[in-house]
PDB file of C-alpha atoms in Angstrom:
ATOM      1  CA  UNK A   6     -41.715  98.816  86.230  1.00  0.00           C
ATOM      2  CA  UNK A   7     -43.497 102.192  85.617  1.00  0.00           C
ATOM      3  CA  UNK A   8     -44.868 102.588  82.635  1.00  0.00           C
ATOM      4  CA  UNK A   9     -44.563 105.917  80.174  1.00  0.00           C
ATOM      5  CA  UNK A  10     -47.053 107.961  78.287  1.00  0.00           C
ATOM      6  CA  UNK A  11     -46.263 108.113  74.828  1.00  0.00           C
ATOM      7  CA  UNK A  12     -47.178 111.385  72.992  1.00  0.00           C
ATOM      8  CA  UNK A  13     -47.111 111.444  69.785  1.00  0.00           C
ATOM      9  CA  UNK A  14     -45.847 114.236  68.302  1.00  0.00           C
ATOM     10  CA  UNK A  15     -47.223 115.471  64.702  1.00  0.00           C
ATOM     11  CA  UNK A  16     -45.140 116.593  61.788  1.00  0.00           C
ATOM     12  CA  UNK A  17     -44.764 119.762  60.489  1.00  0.00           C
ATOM     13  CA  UNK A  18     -47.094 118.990  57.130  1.00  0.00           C
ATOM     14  CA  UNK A  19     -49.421 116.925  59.954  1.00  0.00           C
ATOM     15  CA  UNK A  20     -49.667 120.651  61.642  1.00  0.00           C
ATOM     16  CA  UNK A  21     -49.948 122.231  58.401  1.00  0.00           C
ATOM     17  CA  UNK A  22     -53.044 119.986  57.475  1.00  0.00           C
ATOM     18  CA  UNK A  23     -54.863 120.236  60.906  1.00  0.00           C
ATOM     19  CA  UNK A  24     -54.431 124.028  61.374  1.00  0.00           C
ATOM     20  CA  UNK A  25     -55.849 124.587  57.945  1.00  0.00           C
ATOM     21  CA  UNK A  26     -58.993 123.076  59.104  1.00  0.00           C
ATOM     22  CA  UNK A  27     -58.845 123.958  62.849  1.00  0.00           C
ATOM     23  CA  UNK A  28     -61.781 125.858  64.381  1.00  0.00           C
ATOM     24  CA  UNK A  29     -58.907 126.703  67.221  1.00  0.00           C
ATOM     25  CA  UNK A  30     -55.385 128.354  66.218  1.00  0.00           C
ATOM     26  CA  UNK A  31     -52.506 126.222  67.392  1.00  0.00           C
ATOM     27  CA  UNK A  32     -48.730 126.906  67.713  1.00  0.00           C
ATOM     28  CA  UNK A  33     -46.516 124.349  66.912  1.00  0.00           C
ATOM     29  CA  UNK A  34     -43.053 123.681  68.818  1.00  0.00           C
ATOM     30  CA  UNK A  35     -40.651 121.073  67.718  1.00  0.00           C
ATOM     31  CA  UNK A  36     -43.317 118.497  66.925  1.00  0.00           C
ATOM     32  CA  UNK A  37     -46.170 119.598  70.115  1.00  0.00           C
ATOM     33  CA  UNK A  38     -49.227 121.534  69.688  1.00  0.00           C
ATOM     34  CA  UNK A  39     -50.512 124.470  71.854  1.00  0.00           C
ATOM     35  CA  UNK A  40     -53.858 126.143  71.986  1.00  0.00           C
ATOM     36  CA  UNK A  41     -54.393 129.629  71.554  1.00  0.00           C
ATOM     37  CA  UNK A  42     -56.056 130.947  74.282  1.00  0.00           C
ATOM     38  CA  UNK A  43     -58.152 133.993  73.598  1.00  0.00           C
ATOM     39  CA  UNK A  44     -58.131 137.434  74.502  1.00  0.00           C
ATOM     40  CA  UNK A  45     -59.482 140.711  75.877  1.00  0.00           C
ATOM     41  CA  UNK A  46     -60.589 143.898  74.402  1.00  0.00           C
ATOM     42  CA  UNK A  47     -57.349 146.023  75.612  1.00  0.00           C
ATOM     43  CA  UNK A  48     -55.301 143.419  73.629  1.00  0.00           C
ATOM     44  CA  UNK A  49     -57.162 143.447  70.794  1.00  0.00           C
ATOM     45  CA  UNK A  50     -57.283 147.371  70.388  1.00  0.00           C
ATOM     46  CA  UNK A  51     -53.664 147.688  71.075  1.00  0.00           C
ATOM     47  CA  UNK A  52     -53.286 144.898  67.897  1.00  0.00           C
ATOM     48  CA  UNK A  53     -55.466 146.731  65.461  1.00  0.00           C
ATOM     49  CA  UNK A  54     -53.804 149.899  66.041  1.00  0.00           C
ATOM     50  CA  UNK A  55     -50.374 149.092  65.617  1.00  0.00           C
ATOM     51  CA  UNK A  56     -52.251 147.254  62.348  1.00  0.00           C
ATOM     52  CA  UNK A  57     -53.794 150.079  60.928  1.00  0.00           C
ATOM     53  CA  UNK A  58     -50.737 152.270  61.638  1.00  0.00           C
ATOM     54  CA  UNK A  59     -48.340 149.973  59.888  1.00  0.00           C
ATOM     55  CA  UNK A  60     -50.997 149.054  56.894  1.00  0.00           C
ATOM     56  CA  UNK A  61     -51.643 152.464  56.257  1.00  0.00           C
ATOM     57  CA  UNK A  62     -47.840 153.465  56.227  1.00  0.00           C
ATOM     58  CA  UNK A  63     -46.927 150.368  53.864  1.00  0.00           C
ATOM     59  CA  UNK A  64     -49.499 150.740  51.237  1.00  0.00           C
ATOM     60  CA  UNK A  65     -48.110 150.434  48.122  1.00  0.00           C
ATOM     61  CA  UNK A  66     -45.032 149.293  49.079  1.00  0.00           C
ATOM     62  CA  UNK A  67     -43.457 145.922  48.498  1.00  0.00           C
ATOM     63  CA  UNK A  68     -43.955 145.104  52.743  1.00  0.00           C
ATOM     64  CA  UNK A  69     -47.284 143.692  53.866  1.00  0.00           C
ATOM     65  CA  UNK A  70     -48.986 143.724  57.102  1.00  0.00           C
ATOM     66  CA  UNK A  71     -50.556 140.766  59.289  1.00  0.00           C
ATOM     67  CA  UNK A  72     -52.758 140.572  62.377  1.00  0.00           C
ATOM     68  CA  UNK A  73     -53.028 137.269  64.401  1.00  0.00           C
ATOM     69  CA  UNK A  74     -54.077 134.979  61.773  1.00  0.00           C
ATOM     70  CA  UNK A  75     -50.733 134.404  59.729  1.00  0.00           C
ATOM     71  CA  UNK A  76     -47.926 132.332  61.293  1.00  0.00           C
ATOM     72  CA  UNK A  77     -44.167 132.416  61.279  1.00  0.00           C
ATOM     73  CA  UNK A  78     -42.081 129.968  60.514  1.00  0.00           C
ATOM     74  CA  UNK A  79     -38.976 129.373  62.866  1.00  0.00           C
ATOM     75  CA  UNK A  80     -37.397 126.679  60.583  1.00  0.00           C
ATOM     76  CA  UNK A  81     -34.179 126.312  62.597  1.00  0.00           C
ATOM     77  CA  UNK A  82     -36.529 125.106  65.517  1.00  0.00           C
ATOM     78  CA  UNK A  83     -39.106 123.846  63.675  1.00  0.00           C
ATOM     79  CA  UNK A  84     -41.755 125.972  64.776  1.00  0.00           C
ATOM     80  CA  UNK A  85     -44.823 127.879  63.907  1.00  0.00           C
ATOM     81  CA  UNK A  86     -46.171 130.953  66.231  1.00  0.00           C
ATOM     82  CA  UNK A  87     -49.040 133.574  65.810  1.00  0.00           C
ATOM     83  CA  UNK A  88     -47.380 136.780  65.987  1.00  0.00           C
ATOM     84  CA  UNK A  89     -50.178 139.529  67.179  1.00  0.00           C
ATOM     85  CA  UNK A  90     -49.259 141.912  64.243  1.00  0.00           C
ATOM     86  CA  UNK A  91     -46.198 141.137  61.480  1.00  0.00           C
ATOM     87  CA  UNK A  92     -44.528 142.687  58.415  1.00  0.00           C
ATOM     88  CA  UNK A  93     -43.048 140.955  55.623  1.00  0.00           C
ATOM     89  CA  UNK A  94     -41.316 142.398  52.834  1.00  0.00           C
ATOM     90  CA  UNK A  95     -39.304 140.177  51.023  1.00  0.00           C
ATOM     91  CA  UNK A  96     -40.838 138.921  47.931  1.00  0.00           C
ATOM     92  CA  UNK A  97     -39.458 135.431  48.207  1.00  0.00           C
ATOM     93  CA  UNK A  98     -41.919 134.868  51.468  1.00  0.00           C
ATOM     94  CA  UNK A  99     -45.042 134.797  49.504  1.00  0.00           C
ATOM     95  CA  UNK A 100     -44.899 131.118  48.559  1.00  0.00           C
ATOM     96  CA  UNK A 101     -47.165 130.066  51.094  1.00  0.00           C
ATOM     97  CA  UNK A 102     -50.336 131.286  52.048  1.00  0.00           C
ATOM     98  CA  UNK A 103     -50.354 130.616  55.731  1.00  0.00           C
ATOM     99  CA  UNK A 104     -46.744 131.763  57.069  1.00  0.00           C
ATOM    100  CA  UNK A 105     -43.790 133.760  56.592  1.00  0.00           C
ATOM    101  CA  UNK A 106     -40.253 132.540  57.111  1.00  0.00           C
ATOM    102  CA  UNK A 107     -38.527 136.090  56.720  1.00  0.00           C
ATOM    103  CA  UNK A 108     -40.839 138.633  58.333  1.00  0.00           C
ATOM    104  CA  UNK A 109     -38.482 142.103  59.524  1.00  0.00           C
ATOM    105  CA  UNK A 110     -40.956 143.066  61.919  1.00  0.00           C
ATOM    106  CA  UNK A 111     -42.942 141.093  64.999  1.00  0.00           C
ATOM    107  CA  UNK A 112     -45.070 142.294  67.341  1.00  0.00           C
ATOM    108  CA  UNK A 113     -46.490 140.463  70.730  1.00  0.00           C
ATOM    109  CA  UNK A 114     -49.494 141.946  73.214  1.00  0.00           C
ATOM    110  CA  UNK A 115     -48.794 140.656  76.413  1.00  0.00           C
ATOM    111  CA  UNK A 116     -51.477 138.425  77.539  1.00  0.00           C
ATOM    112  CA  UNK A 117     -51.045 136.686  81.422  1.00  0.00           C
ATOM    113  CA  UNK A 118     -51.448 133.376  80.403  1.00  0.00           C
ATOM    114  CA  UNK A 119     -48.327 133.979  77.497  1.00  0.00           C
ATOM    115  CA  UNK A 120     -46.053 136.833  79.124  1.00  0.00           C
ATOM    116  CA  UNK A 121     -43.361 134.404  79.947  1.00  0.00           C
ATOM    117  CA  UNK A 122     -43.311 132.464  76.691  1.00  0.00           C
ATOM    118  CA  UNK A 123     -43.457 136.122  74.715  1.00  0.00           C
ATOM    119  CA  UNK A 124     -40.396 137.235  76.509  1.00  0.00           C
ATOM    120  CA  UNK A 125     -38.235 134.300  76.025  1.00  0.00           C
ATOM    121  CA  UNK A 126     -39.120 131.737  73.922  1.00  0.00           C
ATOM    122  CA  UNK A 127     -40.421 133.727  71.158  1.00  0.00           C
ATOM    123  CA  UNK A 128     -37.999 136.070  71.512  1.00  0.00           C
ATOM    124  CA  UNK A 129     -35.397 133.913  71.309  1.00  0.00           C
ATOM    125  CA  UNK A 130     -36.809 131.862  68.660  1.00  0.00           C
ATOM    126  CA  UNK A 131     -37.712 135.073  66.599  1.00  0.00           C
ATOM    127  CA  UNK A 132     -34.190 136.135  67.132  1.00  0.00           C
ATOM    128  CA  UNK A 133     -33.058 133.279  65.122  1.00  0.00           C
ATOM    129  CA  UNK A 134     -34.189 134.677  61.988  1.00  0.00           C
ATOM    130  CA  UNK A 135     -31.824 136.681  60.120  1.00  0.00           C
ATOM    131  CA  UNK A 136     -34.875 138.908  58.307  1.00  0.00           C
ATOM    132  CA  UNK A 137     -36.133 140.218  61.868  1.00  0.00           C
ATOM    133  CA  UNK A 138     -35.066 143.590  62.640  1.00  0.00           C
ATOM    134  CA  UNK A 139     -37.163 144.444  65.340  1.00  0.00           C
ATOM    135  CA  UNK A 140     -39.320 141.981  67.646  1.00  0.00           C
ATOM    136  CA  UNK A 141     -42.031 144.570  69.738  1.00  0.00           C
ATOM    137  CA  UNK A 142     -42.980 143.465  73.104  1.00  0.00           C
ATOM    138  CA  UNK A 143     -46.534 145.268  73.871  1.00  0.00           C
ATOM    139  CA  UNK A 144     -48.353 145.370  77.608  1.00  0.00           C
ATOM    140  CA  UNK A 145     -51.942 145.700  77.299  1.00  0.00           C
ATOM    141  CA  UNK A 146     -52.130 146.572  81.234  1.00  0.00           C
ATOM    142  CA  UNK A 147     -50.185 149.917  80.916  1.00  0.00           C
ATOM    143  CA  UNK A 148     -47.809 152.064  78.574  1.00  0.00           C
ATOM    144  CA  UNK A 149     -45.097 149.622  78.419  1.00  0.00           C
ATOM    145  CA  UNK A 150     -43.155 148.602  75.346  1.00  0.00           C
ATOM    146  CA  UNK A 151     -40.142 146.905  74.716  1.00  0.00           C
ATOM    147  CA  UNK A 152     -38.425 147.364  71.101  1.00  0.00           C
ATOM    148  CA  UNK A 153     -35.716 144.874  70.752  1.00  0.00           C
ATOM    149  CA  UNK A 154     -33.648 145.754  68.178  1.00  0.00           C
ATOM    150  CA  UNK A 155     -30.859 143.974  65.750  1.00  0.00           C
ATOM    151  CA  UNK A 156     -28.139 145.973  64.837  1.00  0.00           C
ATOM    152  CA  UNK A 157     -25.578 145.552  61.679  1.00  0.00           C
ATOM    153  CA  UNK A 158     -23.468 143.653  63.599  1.00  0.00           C
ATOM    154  CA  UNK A 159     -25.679 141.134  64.584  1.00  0.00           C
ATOM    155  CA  UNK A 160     -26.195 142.037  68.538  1.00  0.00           C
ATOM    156  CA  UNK A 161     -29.416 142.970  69.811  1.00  0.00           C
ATOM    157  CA  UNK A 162     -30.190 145.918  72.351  1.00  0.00           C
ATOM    158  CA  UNK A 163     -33.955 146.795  74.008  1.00  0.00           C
ATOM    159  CA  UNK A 164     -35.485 150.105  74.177  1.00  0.00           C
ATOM    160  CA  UNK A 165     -38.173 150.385  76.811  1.00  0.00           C
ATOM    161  CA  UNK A 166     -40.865 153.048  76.642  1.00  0.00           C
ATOM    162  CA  UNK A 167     -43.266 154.179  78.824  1.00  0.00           C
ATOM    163  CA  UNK A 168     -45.003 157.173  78.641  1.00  0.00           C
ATOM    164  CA  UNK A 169     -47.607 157.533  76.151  1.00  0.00           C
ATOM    165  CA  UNK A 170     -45.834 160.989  74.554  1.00  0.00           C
ATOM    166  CA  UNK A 171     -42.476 159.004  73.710  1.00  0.00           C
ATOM    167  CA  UNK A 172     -41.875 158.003  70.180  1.00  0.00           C
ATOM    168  CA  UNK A 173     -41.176 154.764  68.789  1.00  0.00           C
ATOM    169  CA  UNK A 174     -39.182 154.073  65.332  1.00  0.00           C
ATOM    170  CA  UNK A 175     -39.399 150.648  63.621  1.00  0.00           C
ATOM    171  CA  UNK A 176     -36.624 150.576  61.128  1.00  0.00           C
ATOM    172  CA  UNK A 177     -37.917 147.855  58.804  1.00  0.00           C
ATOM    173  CA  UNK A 178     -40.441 149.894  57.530  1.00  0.00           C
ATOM    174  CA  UNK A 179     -39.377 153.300  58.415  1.00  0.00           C
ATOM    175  CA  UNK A 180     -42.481 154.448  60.906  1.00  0.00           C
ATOM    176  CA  UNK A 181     -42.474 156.018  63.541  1.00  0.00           C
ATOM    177  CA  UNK A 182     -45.354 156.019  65.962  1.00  0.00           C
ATOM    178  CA  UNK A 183     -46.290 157.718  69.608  1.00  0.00           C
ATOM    179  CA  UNK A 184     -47.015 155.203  72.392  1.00  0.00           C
ATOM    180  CA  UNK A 185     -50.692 157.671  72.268  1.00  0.00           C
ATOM    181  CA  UNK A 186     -51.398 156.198  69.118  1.00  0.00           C
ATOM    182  CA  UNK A 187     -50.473 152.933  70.204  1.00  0.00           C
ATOM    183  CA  UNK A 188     -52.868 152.449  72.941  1.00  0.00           C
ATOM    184  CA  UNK A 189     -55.641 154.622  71.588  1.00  0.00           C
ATOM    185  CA  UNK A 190     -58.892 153.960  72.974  1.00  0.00           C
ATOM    186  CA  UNK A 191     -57.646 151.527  75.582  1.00  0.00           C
TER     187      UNK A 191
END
């Protein structure tokens, strides 16, 4: 008779508790946890300057900005990721102070280790939530972007740019930014 590893898998609050604590960021998938791996310079420059671009757009405004550190909630597939940069700006998504559950706008840097979950788990996980307008797929290896996009009607489309003097619009908050600006300094 073989005999089968049990893994246990936590619940949601049992997530909730440890990543509050955790030296190491963790997403959380339908009960397992994953390590965060970490990242490289290109990555995190492309991150802080689609940050600063959106922060400094949104100021004032009822929308707020996040880098890396603040989840989102996937409820219908009970999971938590780390979005590299994310806008909220519904009011009703400030109850917690570690995740959003109706964030219009996410953004991913491609990392090697992550490309293939960025592409189609998160995407279709993100895609899931009715608030998300736009989920941004960013290469940090060269000028490559992909902008998929909901439309009224509930289908998505993908815009792919890349040359650094093409523009890119992000609906949700009503910016639009050059793919220069984007990977300044990388």
């Amino acid at each position: 008779m073989a005999l089968q590893a049990v893994i246990p898998i936590l619940s949601e609050q049992d997530y909730l508790d440890l990543e509050a604590h955790s030296q190491v960021r963790h997403e959380y998938v339908e009960g397992y946890i994953f390590a965060m791996s970490g990242t490289t310079k290109a990555h995190n420059q492309i991150a802080g300057n689609l940050y600063m671009l959106i922060r400094s757009h949104i100021r004032g405004t009822r929308c707020r900005a996040y880098i890396a550190e603040i989840k989102t909630r996937i409820q219908r597939k009970q999971s938590y990721y780390y979005p590299d940069v994310m806008v909220g700006c519904d009011p009703a998504d400030r109850h917690s102070e570690y995740y959003l559950d109706r964030p219009c706008l996410l953004i991913e840097v491609l990392s090697d280790s992550t490309k293939h979950i960025d592409k189609r788990e998160k995407l279709l996980a993100y895609q899931t939530l009715a608030s998300v307008q736009e989920y941004v797929i960013v290469s940090q290896t060269e000028p490559l972007v992909e902008v998929h996009r909901r439309h009224e009607q509930g289908q998505w489309s993908v815009d792919t740019y890349n040359t650094l003097a093409e523009k890119i619009y992000f609906r949700c908050i009503d910016l639009q930014v050059t793919m220069q600006d984007i990977y300044e300094d990388v």
